Coordinates of C-alpha atoms and ligand atoms in Angstrom, one line a residue:
M1 CA -21.1 19.9 -24.5
T2 CA -17.8 21.0 -25.6
E3 CA -16.5 24.8 -25.0
L4 CA -15.6 26.3 -28.1
S5 CA -11.5 27.2 -27.2
K6 CA -11.5 23.2 -26.9
I7 CA -13.3 21.9 -29.9
R8 CA -10.8 22.3 -33.1
N9 CA -12.6 21.6 -36.7
F10 CA -11.0 20.9 -39.4
S11 CA -10.3 18.9 -42.9
I12 CA -7.5 17.1 -44.7
V13 CA -6.5 18.3 -48.2
A14 CA -4.7 15.9 -50.7
H15 CA -4.1 15.0 -54.0
I16 CA -6.0 10.8 -54.2
D17 CA -3.0 8.2 -53.3
H18 CA -1.3 10.6 -51.6
G19 CA -2.6 9.4 -47.8
K20 CA -5.2 11.1 -46.7
S21 CA -7.3 8.3 -45.5
T22 CA -4.4 6.8 -43.9
L23 CA -3.5 9.1 -41.8
A24 CA -7.4 10.1 -40.8
D25 CA -7.3 5.9 -40.1
R26 CA -4.4 6.5 -37.9
L27 CA -5.2 10.0 -36.1
I28 CA -7.9 7.8 -35.0
Q29 CA -5.9 5.1 -34.0
E30 CA -3.5 7.0 -32.1
T31 CA -6.3 9.2 -30.2
G32 CA -8.0 5.6 -29.3
T33 CA -11.3 6.4 -30.7
V34 CA -11.6 2.7 -32.6
A35 CA -10.6 0.0 -30.7
G36 CA -7.0 -1.6 -32.5
R37 CA -9.2 -4.4 -33.5
D38 CA -12.6 -2.6 -34.9
M39 CA -9.5 -1.2 -37.1
K40 CA -9.8 -1.5 -40.7
A41 CA -8.0 0.4 -42.4
Q42 CA -9.5 3.2 -44.6
L43 CA -12.8 3.7 -42.2
L44 CA -13.6 7.0 -43.5
D45 CA -14.8 5.6 -46.8
S46 CA -18.0 3.7 -46.3
M47 CA -19.2 2.7 -49.6
D48 CA -17.6 -0.5 -51.2
I49 CA -16.8 0.6 -54.7
E50 CA -15.5 3.4 -52.9
R51 CA -13.5 0.9 -50.6
E52 CA -12.1 -1.4 -54.2
R53 CA -11.6 1.9 -56.1
G54 CA -10.2 3.5 -53.2
I55 CA -11.3 6.7 -53.7
T56 CA -13.1 8.5 -51.9
I57 CA -17.1 9.8 -52.3
K58 CA -19.0 10.7 -49.6
A59 CA -18.6 13.7 -47.2
N60 CA -18.2 12.2 -43.9
T61 CA -17.1 12.8 -40.6
V62 CA -15.9 12.0 -37.8
R63 CA -15.0 13.6 -34.2
I64 CA -12.1 12.3 -32.5
D65 CA -11.5 13.1 -28.1
Y66 CA -7.8 14.7 -27.5
K67 CA -6.2 14.8 -24.2
A68 CA -3.1 17.4 -25.3
D69 CA 0.6 17.9 -23.7
D70 CA -1.0 20.6 -22.3
G71 CA -3.1 18.4 -20.3
E72 CA -5.8 19.7 -21.9
N73 CA -8.8 17.7 -23.3
Y74 CA -10.0 18.4 -27.3
V75 CA -12.9 17.4 -29.4
L76 CA -11.3 17.8 -32.8
N77 CA -14.1 17.2 -35.6
L78 CA -12.1 15.8 -38.8
I79 CA -14.5 16.2 -42.0
D80 CA -13.1 14.2 -44.7
T81 CA -13.6 14.9 -48.7
P82 CA -13.4 13.3 -51.3
G83 CA -10.4 13.5 -54.0
H84 CA -11.5 13.9 -57.2
V85 CA -12.3 16.7 -60.1
D86 CA -15.9 15.4 -60.6
F87 CA -16.5 15.9 -56.7
A88 CA -15.1 19.5 -56.5
Y89 CA -18.0 21.5 -55.7
E90 CA -18.6 18.3 -52.2
V91 CA -15.1 19.3 -51.4
S92 CA -15.8 23.3 -51.2
R93 CA -18.7 22.7 -49.7
S94 CA -17.9 20.7 -46.6
M95 CA -14.5 23.5 -46.9
R96 CA -16.4 26.3 -45.2
A97 CA -18.3 23.9 -42.3
V98 CA -14.4 24.1 -40.9
E99 CA -11.9 26.7 -39.9
G100 CA -8.7 24.7 -40.8
S101 CA -6.4 21.9 -42.9
L102 CA -4.3 19.6 -43.1
L103 CA -2.6 20.0 -46.6
V104 CA -0.8 16.2 -46.9
V105 CA 1.9 15.9 -50.0
D106 CA 3.1 12.6 -50.3
S107 CA 7.2 13.8 -49.8
S108 CA 8.6 11.4 -52.6
Q109 CA 5.4 13.1 -55.7
G110 CA 5.2 16.7 -55.1
V111 CA 2.9 18.8 -55.8
E112 CA 0.0 17.8 -57.9
A113 CA -3.1 18.8 -59.8
Q114 CA -5.5 18.0 -57.0
T115 CA -2.9 19.7 -54.2
L116 CA -3.6 22.8 -55.9
A117 CA -7.2 22.8 -56.3
N118 CA -7.9 21.3 -53.0
V119 CA -5.9 23.6 -51.3
Y120 CA -7.2 26.8 -53.4
H121 CA -10.6 25.6 -52.2
A122 CA -9.1 25.6 -48.0
M123 CA -8.0 29.1 -48.9
E124 CA -11.4 30.7 -50.2
A125 CA -12.9 29.1 -46.7
D126 CA -10.3 31.2 -45.2
H127 CA -8.4 28.5 -43.2
E128 CA -5.3 28.2 -41.5
I129 CA -3.2 25.9 -43.6
V130 CA -0.8 23.5 -41.4
P131 CA 1.2 22.1 -44.4
V132 CA 2.2 17.9 -43.8
L133 CA 4.9 15.6 -45.6
N134 CA 3.8 12.5 -45.5
K135 CA 5.2 8.8 -46.6
I136 CA 8.4 9.5 -45.2
D137 CA 9.1 6.3 -44.6
L138 CA 9.5 6.0 -48.2
P139 CA 13.3 5.8 -50.3
A140 CA 12.6 8.8 -52.5
S141 CA 10.8 10.6 -50.2
D142 CA 12.9 14.2 -50.2
C143 CA 11.4 16.1 -47.5
D144 CA 13.3 19.6 -48.3
R145 CA 12.6 19.8 -52.5
V146 CA 9.1 19.3 -51.7
A147 CA 9.2 21.6 -48.6
E148 CA 10.4 24.1 -51.9
Q149 CA 7.9 23.4 -54.2
I150 CA 4.9 24.2 -51.4
E151 CA 6.2 27.7 -51.0
D152 CA 7.2 28.1 -54.9
V153 CA 4.2 26.5 -56.4
I154 CA 1.4 27.3 -52.9
G155 CA 2.9 30.4 -51.5
I156 CA 2.8 29.1 -47.6
E157 CA 5.7 28.3 -45.5
A158 CA 6.7 25.1 -45.6
T159 CA 10.0 24.3 -44.2
G160 CA 8.8 23.6 -40.9
A161 CA 6.5 21.0 -42.1
I162 CA 5.5 18.5 -40.1
Q163 CA 7.1 15.1 -41.2
V164 CA 5.0 12.0 -41.1
S165 CA 5.1 8.6 -42.3
A166 CA 1.4 7.3 -42.1
K167 CA 1.6 4.2 -42.2
T168 CA 4.7 4.0 -39.1
G169 CA 3.1 6.2 -37.4
Q170 CA 6.0 8.3 -37.3
G171 CA 4.5 11.8 -36.6
I172 CA 1.4 11.6 -35.8
H173 CA 1.7 13.0 -32.2
E174 CA 3.1 16.0 -33.4
T175 CA 0.7 16.2 -36.3
L176 CA -2.5 16.3 -33.4
E177 CA -0.4 19.4 -31.5
A178 CA 0.1 20.8 -35.0
I179 CA -4.2 21.0 -35.5
V180 CA -4.5 22.3 -31.4
N181 CA -1.7 24.7 -31.3
E182 CA -1.9 25.8 -34.8
L183 CA -5.1 26.0 -36.0
P184 CA -8.3 28.2 -34.6
A185 CA -11.1 28.2 -32.2
P186 CA -14.4 27.9 -33.8
T187 CA -16.4 31.3 -32.6
G188 CA -19.8 31.4 -31.9
T189 CA -22.5 32.5 -29.4
R190 CA -24.8 30.0 -27.3
D191 CA -27.7 32.0 -26.3
A192 CA -28.2 32.9 -29.5
P193 CA -30.7 31.9 -31.6
L194 CA -30.1 27.8 -33.3
K195 CA -27.9 29.1 -36.4
A196 CA -27.0 25.2 -38.0
M197 CA -25.6 24.9 -41.6
L198 CA -26.5 22.3 -43.1
V199 CA -23.1 19.9 -44.4
D200 CA -23.9 17.2 -46.5
S201 CA -27.0 14.4 -45.9
W202 CA -27.9 11.2 -47.5
Y203 CA -30.0 8.0 -47.1
D204 CA -29.8 4.8 -44.7
S205 CA -32.9 2.6 -44.3
Y206 CA -33.3 2.6 -41.1
L207 CA -33.4 6.3 -40.4
G208 CA -34.0 7.8 -43.3
V209 CA -32.2 10.7 -44.3
I210 CA -29.3 11.8 -42.1
V211 CA -28.5 15.2 -42.1
L212 CA -24.6 16.4 -40.7
V213 CA -24.7 19.8 -39.2
R214 CA -22.4 22.1 -38.1
I215 CA -23.7 24.4 -35.6
I216 CA -22.4 27.7 -35.3
D217 CA -24.4 29.3 -32.9
G218 CA -26.9 28.4 -30.4
E219 CA -28.1 24.8 -29.2
L220 CA -29.7 22.3 -31.1
K221 CA -31.9 19.5 -28.8
K222 CA -33.7 16.5 -29.8
G223 CA -36.8 17.0 -29.7
M224 CA -36.3 20.8 -31.1
R225 CA -39.3 21.8 -33.6
V226 CA -36.6 23.5 -36.9
K227 CA -36.9 24.9 -39.9
F228 CA -34.9 25.1 -43.2
M229 CA -34.9 27.8 -43.8
S230 CA -34.5 27.9 -47.5
N231 CA -38.0 26.5 -48.2
D232 CA -39.7 27.0 -44.6
T233 CA -40.6 23.2 -43.7
L234 CA -40.8 22.3 -40.6
H235 CA -39.4 19.4 -38.4
S236 CA -39.4 17.7 -35.2
V237 CA -35.9 16.4 -34.6
D238 CA -35.5 12.8 -33.5
R239 CA -32.2 12.5 -33.0
I240 CA -28.5 14.0 -32.9
G241 CA -26.2 12.4 -32.3
V242 CA -22.2 12.8 -33.0
F243 CA -20.3 10.5 -35.9
R244 CA -17.2 8.6 -33.5
P245 CA -16.9 7.0 -36.5
E246 CA -20.3 5.2 -35.5
M247 CA -23.0 7.0 -34.9
E248 CA -23.8 7.5 -30.9
T249 CA -26.9 9.5 -29.7
I250 CA -25.6 12.5 -27.5
D251 CA -28.8 15.0 -26.3
V252 CA -27.6 18.3 -27.5
L253 CA -24.3 19.5 -30.0
G254 CA -24.0 24.0 -28.7
P255 CA -22.0 25.9 -31.3
G256 CA -18.4 25.3 -32.7
E257 CA -19.7 21.2 -32.4
M258 CA -20.5 19.1 -35.5
G259 CA -23.0 16.1 -35.9
F260 CA -26.5 14.8 -36.9
L261 CA -30.1 14.9 -36.6
T262 CA -32.4 13.0 -37.6
A263 CA -36.6 14.1 -38.1
S264 CA -38.3 11.8 -40.1
I265 CA -37.0 13.3 -43.0
K266 CA -38.3 11.3 -46.3
Q267 CA -35.2 12.1 -49.5
V268 CA -32.0 13.7 -49.5
R269 CA -33.9 16.4 -52.9
D270 CA -35.7 17.5 -49.6
T271 CA -32.4 18.6 -48.0
R272 CA -30.5 21.4 -49.7
V273 CA -26.8 20.7 -48.5
G274 CA -25.5 25.1 -47.0
D275 CA -29.2 25.7 -45.7
T276 CA -29.5 27.2 -42.5
I277 CA -31.7 25.1 -39.9
T278 CA -32.8 27.4 -37.3
N279 CA -36.0 27.8 -34.7
D280 CA -39.5 27.3 -35.8
R281 CA -40.4 30.1 -33.9
Q282 CA -38.1 32.4 -32.7
G283 CA -35.2 31.7 -35.1
C284 CA -32.3 33.6 -36.6
E285 CA -33.2 36.5 -39.0
V286 CA -30.2 35.9 -41.4
A287 CA -29.4 33.0 -43.5
L288 CA -26.1 31.6 -44.3
D289 CA -25.2 32.2 -47.4
G290 CA -25.9 29.3 -49.4
F291 CA -24.0 27.8 -51.6
K292 CA -25.0 26.7 -54.9
P293 CA -26.8 23.5 -56.1
A294 CA -24.9 21.0 -58.0
Q295 CA -25.1 21.6 -62.0
P296 CA -25.1 18.2 -63.5
V297 CA -22.2 18.6 -66.0
V298 CA -22.5 15.6 -68.3
F299 CA -25.3 14.3 -69.9
C300 CA -25.3 10.2 -71.4
G301 CA -28.9 7.6 -72.2
L302 CA -28.7 4.4 -69.5
F303 CA -30.8 1.2 -71.1
P304 CA -30.8 -2.3 -69.7
V305 CA -29.2 -4.5 -72.3
D306 CA -32.3 -6.7 -71.7
S307 CA -35.0 -4.4 -72.5
A308 CA -37.2 -6.8 -70.1
E309 CA -35.2 -5.6 -67.5
F310 CA -36.6 -1.7 -67.4
E311 CA -38.0 -1.8 -64.5
D312 CA -35.3 -3.2 -62.4
L313 CA -33.9 -0.3 -63.7
R314 CA -36.2 2.5 -63.3
D315 CA -36.2 1.4 -59.8
A316 CA -32.5 0.8 -59.5
I317 CA -32.0 4.3 -60.5
D318 CA -34.8 5.7 -57.8
K319 CA -33.5 3.8 -55.4
L320 CA -30.0 5.8 -56.8
A321 CA -31.8 8.9 -56.7
L322 CA -33.0 8.9 -52.8
N323 CA -29.3 9.6 -52.4
D324 CA -27.6 11.5 -54.4
A325 CA -28.9 14.6 -55.3
S326 CA -27.0 15.6 -57.9
F327 CA -27.7 13.0 -60.3
T328 CA -30.0 13.4 -62.6
F329 CA -32.7 11.5 -65.3
E330 CA -35.4 11.6 -66.5
M331 CA -37.0 8.0 -69.1
E332 CA -36.2 8.3 -73.3
T333 CA -36.8 6.2 -76.1
S334 CA -34.2 5.9 -78.3
A335 CA -35.5 3.8 -81.9
A336 CA -32.9 1.5 -81.5
L337 CA -32.4 1.1 -77.6
G338 CA -35.9 1.3 -76.3
F339 CA -37.0 2.2 -72.7
G340 CA -34.3 3.6 -70.9
F341 CA -33.2 7.2 -68.5
R342 CA -31.3 10.5 -70.3
C343 CA -29.3 11.0 -66.9
G344 CA -26.9 14.0 -66.0
F345 CA -23.7 14.0 -64.3
L346 CA -21.3 16.1 -62.2
G347 CA -18.7 14.1 -64.4
L348 CA -17.5 11.3 -65.9
L349 CA -16.1 9.4 -62.7
H350 CA -19.6 10.2 -61.5
L351 CA -21.1 8.3 -64.4
E352 CA -19.1 5.2 -64.2
V353 CA -19.2 5.1 -60.8
V354 CA -23.1 5.6 -60.7
R355 CA -23.1 2.8 -63.7
D356 CA -20.9 0.5 -62.0
R357 CA -23.4 1.1 -59.1
I358 CA -26.4 -0.4 -61.0
E359 CA -25.1 -3.0 -62.4
R360 CA -23.3 -4.3 -60.0
E361 CA -26.1 -4.3 -57.0
Y362 CA -29.1 -4.4 -59.3
N363 CA -27.6 -6.9 -61.3
I364 CA -29.1 -5.1 -64.2
E365 CA -26.7 -5.0 -68.0
L366 CA -26.7 -1.1 -68.9
I367 CA -26.0 0.3 -72.7
T368 CA -24.2 3.6 -71.6
T369 CA -24.8 5.8 -74.8
A370 CA -22.1 8.4 -75.7
P371 CA -21.9 11.5 -72.8
S372 CA -23.1 15.0 -73.7
V373 CA -22.2 17.8 -72.7
V374 CA -24.7 20.6 -72.1
Y375 CA -24.7 22.8 -75.3
H376 CA -26.9 26.1 -75.5
V377 CA -28.5 26.9 -78.8
F378 CA -29.7 30.5 -79.3
M379 CA -32.5 30.3 -81.5
R380 CA -33.6 33.8 -84.3
D381 CA -36.3 34.3 -81.9
G382 CA -34.1 35.1 -79.5
T383 CA -34.6 32.8 -76.6
M384 CA -31.6 29.4 -75.4
V385 CA -32.8 26.5 -75.4
E386 CA -29.7 24.0 -73.4
L387 CA -29.6 21.0 -75.1
H388 CA -28.9 17.1 -73.4
N389 CA -29.1 15.5 -76.2
P390 CA -27.8 16.5 -80.2
A391 CA -30.7 13.9 -81.1
D392 CA -32.9 17.1 -79.4
M393 CA -30.9 19.3 -82.0
P394 CA -33.8 21.7 -83.3
D395 CA -34.3 22.6 -86.8
L396 CA -31.1 24.6 -88.4
T397 CA -33.6 27.0 -89.3
H398 CA -34.1 28.8 -86.6
V399 CA -31.3 28.4 -85.1
D400 CA -29.1 31.0 -85.2
H401 CA -25.8 30.0 -83.1
L402 CA -24.3 27.3 -80.9
E403 CA -21.9 27.7 -77.4
E404 CA -20.7 25.4 -75.6
P405 CA -19.2 24.5 -72.3
R406 CA -15.5 25.5 -71.8
I407 CA -13.1 24.1 -68.8
K408 CA -9.8 25.6 -67.1
A409 CA -7.4 22.7 -66.7
T410 CA -4.4 22.6 -64.8
I411 CA -2.4 20.0 -65.5
L412 CA 1.4 18.9 -63.8
V413 CA 3.5 16.9 -65.4
P414 CA 7.1 16.1 -65.4
D415 CA 9.6 17.8 -67.9
E416 CA 10.2 15.3 -70.8
Y417 CA 6.4 14.1 -70.9
L418 CA 5.1 17.9 -71.3
G419 CA 5.6 18.1 -76.1
D420 CA 3.3 15.0 -75.6
V421 CA 0.5 16.9 -73.7
L422 CA 1.2 20.0 -75.1
K423 CA 0.0 18.1 -78.2
L424 CA -3.0 16.4 -76.9
C425 CA -4.7 20.0 -75.2
Q426 CA -3.9 21.2 -78.9
D427 CA -5.8 18.4 -81.2
R428 CA -9.0 18.7 -78.2
R429 CA -8.9 21.8 -79.5
G430 CA -7.5 23.3 -76.7
L431 CA -6.0 27.3 -75.2
Q432 CA -3.2 27.5 -73.6
E433 CA -3.1 29.4 -70.8
D434 CA -0.5 29.6 -68.4
L435 CA 3.0 27.3 -68.8
T436 CA 5.5 27.3 -65.6
Y437 CA 7.6 25.4 -63.9
A438 CA 8.0 24.3 -60.7
G439 CA 11.5 22.3 -60.6
S440 CA 11.3 19.4 -62.9
R441 CA 7.8 19.6 -63.3
A442 CA 6.0 22.2 -65.7
M443 CA 2.4 23.7 -65.0
A444 CA 0.2 24.0 -67.8
V445 CA -3.2 25.9 -67.9
Y446 CA -5.4 25.3 -71.0
D447 CA -9.0 26.7 -71.1
L448 CA -10.8 23.8 -72.8
P449 CA -14.0 22.8 -74.8
L450 CA -15.3 20.7 -72.4
N451 CA -17.0 17.8 -75.1
E452 CA -13.1 17.5 -76.0
V453 CA -12.8 16.4 -72.5
V454 CA -15.2 13.7 -71.4
F455 CA -14.4 11.3 -73.3
D456 CA -11.4 9.3 -72.8
F457 CA -8.9 12.9 -72.6
Y458 CA -7.9 11.5 -69.2
D459 CA -7.0 7.8 -69.7
R460 CA -4.8 9.6 -73.7
L461 CA -3.4 11.8 -71.1
K462 CA -2.5 9.1 -68.4
S463 CA -1.6 6.2 -71.3
V464 CA 1.3 9.5 -72.9
T465 CA 2.3 10.5 -69.7
K466 CA 2.7 6.8 -68.4
G467 CA 0.2 8.0 -65.4
Y468 CA 3.3 10.9 -64.5
A469 CA 0.9 13.9 -65.2
S470 CA -1.7 14.9 -62.9
F471 CA -5.5 16.8 -63.6
D472 CA -7.9 19.0 -62.4
Y473 CA -10.7 21.4 -63.8
Q474 CA -13.2 24.0 -63.5
M475 CA -16.0 24.5 -65.7
T476 CA -15.5 27.9 -67.1
G477 CA -18.5 29.2 -68.5
Y478 CA -20.4 29.7 -72.6
R479 CA -18.5 30.0 -76.0
E480 CA -19.8 30.3 -79.1
D481 CA -18.5 28.4 -81.8
N482 CA -18.6 25.9 -85.0
L483 CA -20.4 23.9 -83.7
V484 CA -23.2 21.1 -86.3
K485 CA -24.6 18.0 -85.2
M486 CA -23.1 15.2 -87.1
S487 CA -25.7 12.5 -87.9
I488 CA -25.6 8.6 -88.9
L489 CA -28.0 7.3 -91.7
V490 CA -27.4 3.5 -91.9
N491 CA -29.1 2.1 -95.5
D492 CA -30.3 6.0 -95.9
E493 CA -32.0 6.2 -92.1
P494 CA -31.1 8.7 -89.6
V495 CA -29.7 6.3 -86.6
D496 CA -30.6 8.7 -83.4
A497 CA -28.7 7.2 -80.6
L498 CA -25.5 7.9 -82.9
S499 CA -26.3 11.8 -84.2
M500 CA -23.1 13.5 -81.6
M501 CA -22.3 17.3 -81.9
V502 CA -18.6 18.0 -83.3
H503 CA -16.8 20.8 -84.2
R504 CA -17.2 21.7 -88.0
D505 CA -13.8 21.2 -88.2
R506 CA -13.3 18.0 -87.0
A507 CA -16.2 16.6 -88.5
D508 CA -15.4 15.0 -91.8
A509 CA -12.8 13.7 -89.9
R510 CA -14.8 12.0 -87.2
G511 CA -17.6 11.1 -90.0
R512 CA -15.3 9.1 -91.6
A513 CA -13.8 7.2 -88.6
M514 CA -17.7 6.0 -87.2
V515 CA -19.5 5.1 -90.3
E516 CA -15.5 2.9 -90.9
K517 CA -16.2 1.4 -87.9
L518 CA -19.5 0.7 -88.3
K519 CA -19.0 -0.5 -91.7
D520 CA -16.9 -3.4 -89.7
L521 CA -20.0 -4.1 -86.6
I522 CA -22.7 -4.2 -88.6
P523 CA -23.2 -7.7 -90.3
R524 CA -24.2 -8.5 -93.7
H525 CA -27.4 -8.4 -94.9
M526 CA -29.0 -9.8 -98.5
F527 CA -28.9 -6.2 -100.3
K528 CA -26.6 -4.2 -100.1
I529 CA -26.4 -1.4 -97.1
P530 CA -24.9 2.6 -97.5
I531 CA -23.8 3.9 -94.2
Q532 CA -23.1 8.0 -94.2
A533 CA -22.9 10.4 -91.7
A534 CA -24.4 13.7 -92.9
I535 CA -23.9 17.2 -91.4
G536 CA -27.7 18.7 -92.6
G537 CA -29.0 17.3 -95.9
K538 CA -24.4 16.9 -96.8
V539 CA -23.1 13.7 -96.7
I540 CA -19.7 13.6 -95.5
A541 CA -18.6 10.6 -95.4
R542 CA -20.1 7.6 -96.5
E543 CA -20.0 3.5 -96.9
T544 CA -21.4 0.5 -98.5
L545 CA -21.3 -2.2 -96.9
S546 CA -21.6 -5.7 -99.6
A547 CA -24.7 -8.1 -99.7
L548 CA -24.2 -11.1 -98.2
R549 CA -24.7 -14.2 -101.5
K550 CA -25.3 -16.6 -99.2
D551 CA -28.3 -18.1 -98.5
V552 CA -27.8 -19.7 -95.1
T553 CA -29.9 -22.6 -96.0
A554 CA -28.6 -23.2 -99.2
K555 CA -26.0 -26.6 -97.7
C556 CA -29.7 -27.9 -96.7
Y557 CA -29.9 -28.8 -100.7
G558 CA -33.5 -28.6 -99.6
G559 CA -34.0 -32.5 -98.5
D560 CA -34.4 -32.1 -94.5
A561 CA -36.6 -29.5 -93.9
S562 CA -36.1 -29.8 -89.9
R563 CA -32.7 -29.1 -90.6
K564 CA -33.9 -26.8 -91.9
R565 CA -35.8 -25.1 -89.7
K566 CA -33.4 -25.7 -87.3
L567 CA -31.3 -22.8 -89.0
L568 CA -33.6 -21.0 -89.5
D569 CA -34.3 -20.6 -85.4
K570 CA -30.7 -20.6 -85.1
Q571 CA -30.6 -18.1 -87.2
K572 CA -33.4 -16.0 -85.3
K573 CA -32.0 -16.2 -81.7
G574 CA -29.1 -14.5 -83.1
K575 CA -31.3 -11.5 -84.1
K576 CA -32.9 -10.8 -80.7
K577 CA -29.7 -9.3 -79.9
M578 CA -29.6 -6.7 -83.0
R579 CA -32.4 -3.9 -83.1
Q580 CA -33.6 -3.6 -86.0
F581 CA -33.0 -0.3 -88.1
G582 CA -36.0 -0.6 -91.4
K583 CA -34.2 -3.7 -92.6
V584 CA -31.7 -3.3 -91.4
D585 CA -30.3 -4.9 -88.0
I586 CA -27.6 -3.1 -85.7
P587 CA -26.2 -5.1 -83.0
Q588 CA -26.2 -3.7 -79.7
E589 CA -22.3 -3.5 -79.1
A590 CA -21.7 -1.1 -82.8
F591 CA -23.6 2.3 -80.6
I592 CA -21.3 1.6 -78.0
S593 CA -18.2 0.9 -79.8
A594 CA -18.6 3.4 -82.7
L595 CA -19.2 5.7 -80.7
K596 CA -15.9 5.4 -78.9
M597 CA -13.4 7.6 -79.6
D598 CA -9.9 6.4 -79.4
S599 CA -8.0 8.2 -82.2
Ligands
GTP601 N1 4.4 4.0 -47.2 C1 4.0 4.4 -47.1 N2 2.7 4.3 -47.8 C2 1.3 5.4 -47.9 C3 2.2 6.5 -46.4 N3 1.0 7.0 -47.0 C4 0.0 6.4 -47.0 N4 0.5 5.3 -48.1 C5 -0.6 4.4 -48.8 O1 -0.3 5.4 -49.8 C6 -1.1 4.8 -50.4 C7 -3.4 6.1 -50.7 O2 -3.3 6.4 -49.4 P1 -4.6 6.2 -49.2 O3 -5.2 7.3 -47.1 O4 -5.8 6.2 -49.6 O5 -4.8 7.5 -49.8 P2 -5.6 9.1 -50.0 O6 -4.8 10.9 -50.7 O7 -7.1 8.9 -48.9 O8 -6.1 8.3 -51.5 P3 -7.7 9.1 -51.4 O9 -9.0 8.6 -50.7 O10 -8.3 8.3 -53.0 O11 -8.2 10.7 -52.0 C8 -2.4 3.1 -49.9 O12 -1.8 2.2 -50.6 C9 -1.3 3.5 -48.4 O13 -0.5 2.5 -48.0 C10 3.0 6.4 -45.7 O14 3.1 7.6 -45.1 N5 3.8 5.5 -46.2

């Protein structure tokens, strides 16, 4: 057990790619926590996908022993936090488990949108913040300019900021000294009942659920019976330990310390992040302020391309959910796509990560339907229903009005692209809230409907600014607007998987674009096929797919029966990849392509 005054708990906050993981690796390496030859790049990013995409998803932690220049031995607990907007919630909750942060800014780039978003989380958690200017080995590095920008935009003193190259190792020693000397030690009482914060949990196939904890007061020992205060469940602690970064079991964790416990817990869902863990008897009286659970904000349907793989998909989703309590799912059937699941995600990146993992780790090819946000539908009888799927829109005669989720988006962009960014935001029904300048960069703050952002906003933003813009958002609440459900009818039959919610003013343009696209995607049949977009009973756009006149067997001059059969068989095979709608076959790719909003 370590004395409180010798413990420092901290996180690193940074914009994506500014070098957070590289710096963490260096700190670990410099202190000899991992022998040089065991060092692989990006030690803390554990999942393959994280490594490939270079993004950190699951919060992780590592305990570092450091003998400081004052001759004392310190224990430094570094909590790793995800850097992407979708996981802002994980950032804010893990911040509450530590007392300080290193603010890492790439000195060749400067402050970006996620620098701001993440540093605000640190400030909200009352952190002491130590600024670190990274990548000073790069020729474009300009520490004075970036320090000034940090002072201007964030409002923290940065003239004396530590100058670091996580690549060459320069400034790493100074960083360790700053952690010891500038960050506060934790406080807590050893001879009090146990009070520990459940910081995170994940599923491990050997050990079951692993729970990351921060001890506030008291001691956590192996063999103890503990209570999770949110639901009064009791557990026997099998094992406790720390990450260095590999797991090492120890006997006791005291106040101020961070580590893990296992207690034969079967599912991540049985643990609530932010919960308070205490003794089963005579525990602490007041629980820590609970955190609100993360709410999925983007929903979409996942269907197997090959309907025979539905059970495999169910299996994959069950397994993924073991480790990801923020992802929700329920079974869905669609006339067009068969059996699948309607799934809820924290954001688009989260959706992509889950979809990639299903395709890659479980080898199931998927059809993803259009992502939709959650609308609030206010009925005439005064009740409100949440609408997760446009196909479930109630009968309009019972609906009073609709509300849609809005976000506050912060975009940082070099001056020369500002015009394009403002236009993009305007096009997406954005309302400007603020526009300021820091050096040659502009910061625009917009109030936008989430619905206009989930699809391809980020891609468009990247492309109009050649990748120079950075973007971050937070949900702000719901607002009423003139929203309607647009249905698509093929040969006079409504096709549910293609219906979507749109703003009334945009409906005509969307409808037109959609029917034109479908006309290209649906093959011609023996008869004429009208393709229509409609709101309620009113058709707002229409195309007609002309009839196919040629009979495929016509070339066979009646004579050769086997050849004729072969041709018909071939035609039948081709049909398998289609879904029949009334009398019309719609190829599967039509569902995805038609919904893509490339303007
Ligand atoms: N030249 C130079 N490159 C660096 C330095 N530090 C990090 N990099 C590079 O910058 C890139 C991003 O570094 P990461 O450590 O992955 O960035 P990150 O902030 O952890 O990114 P996420 O984990 O995706 O949030 C990598 O290619 C690093 O090799 C540095 O001091 N100098």
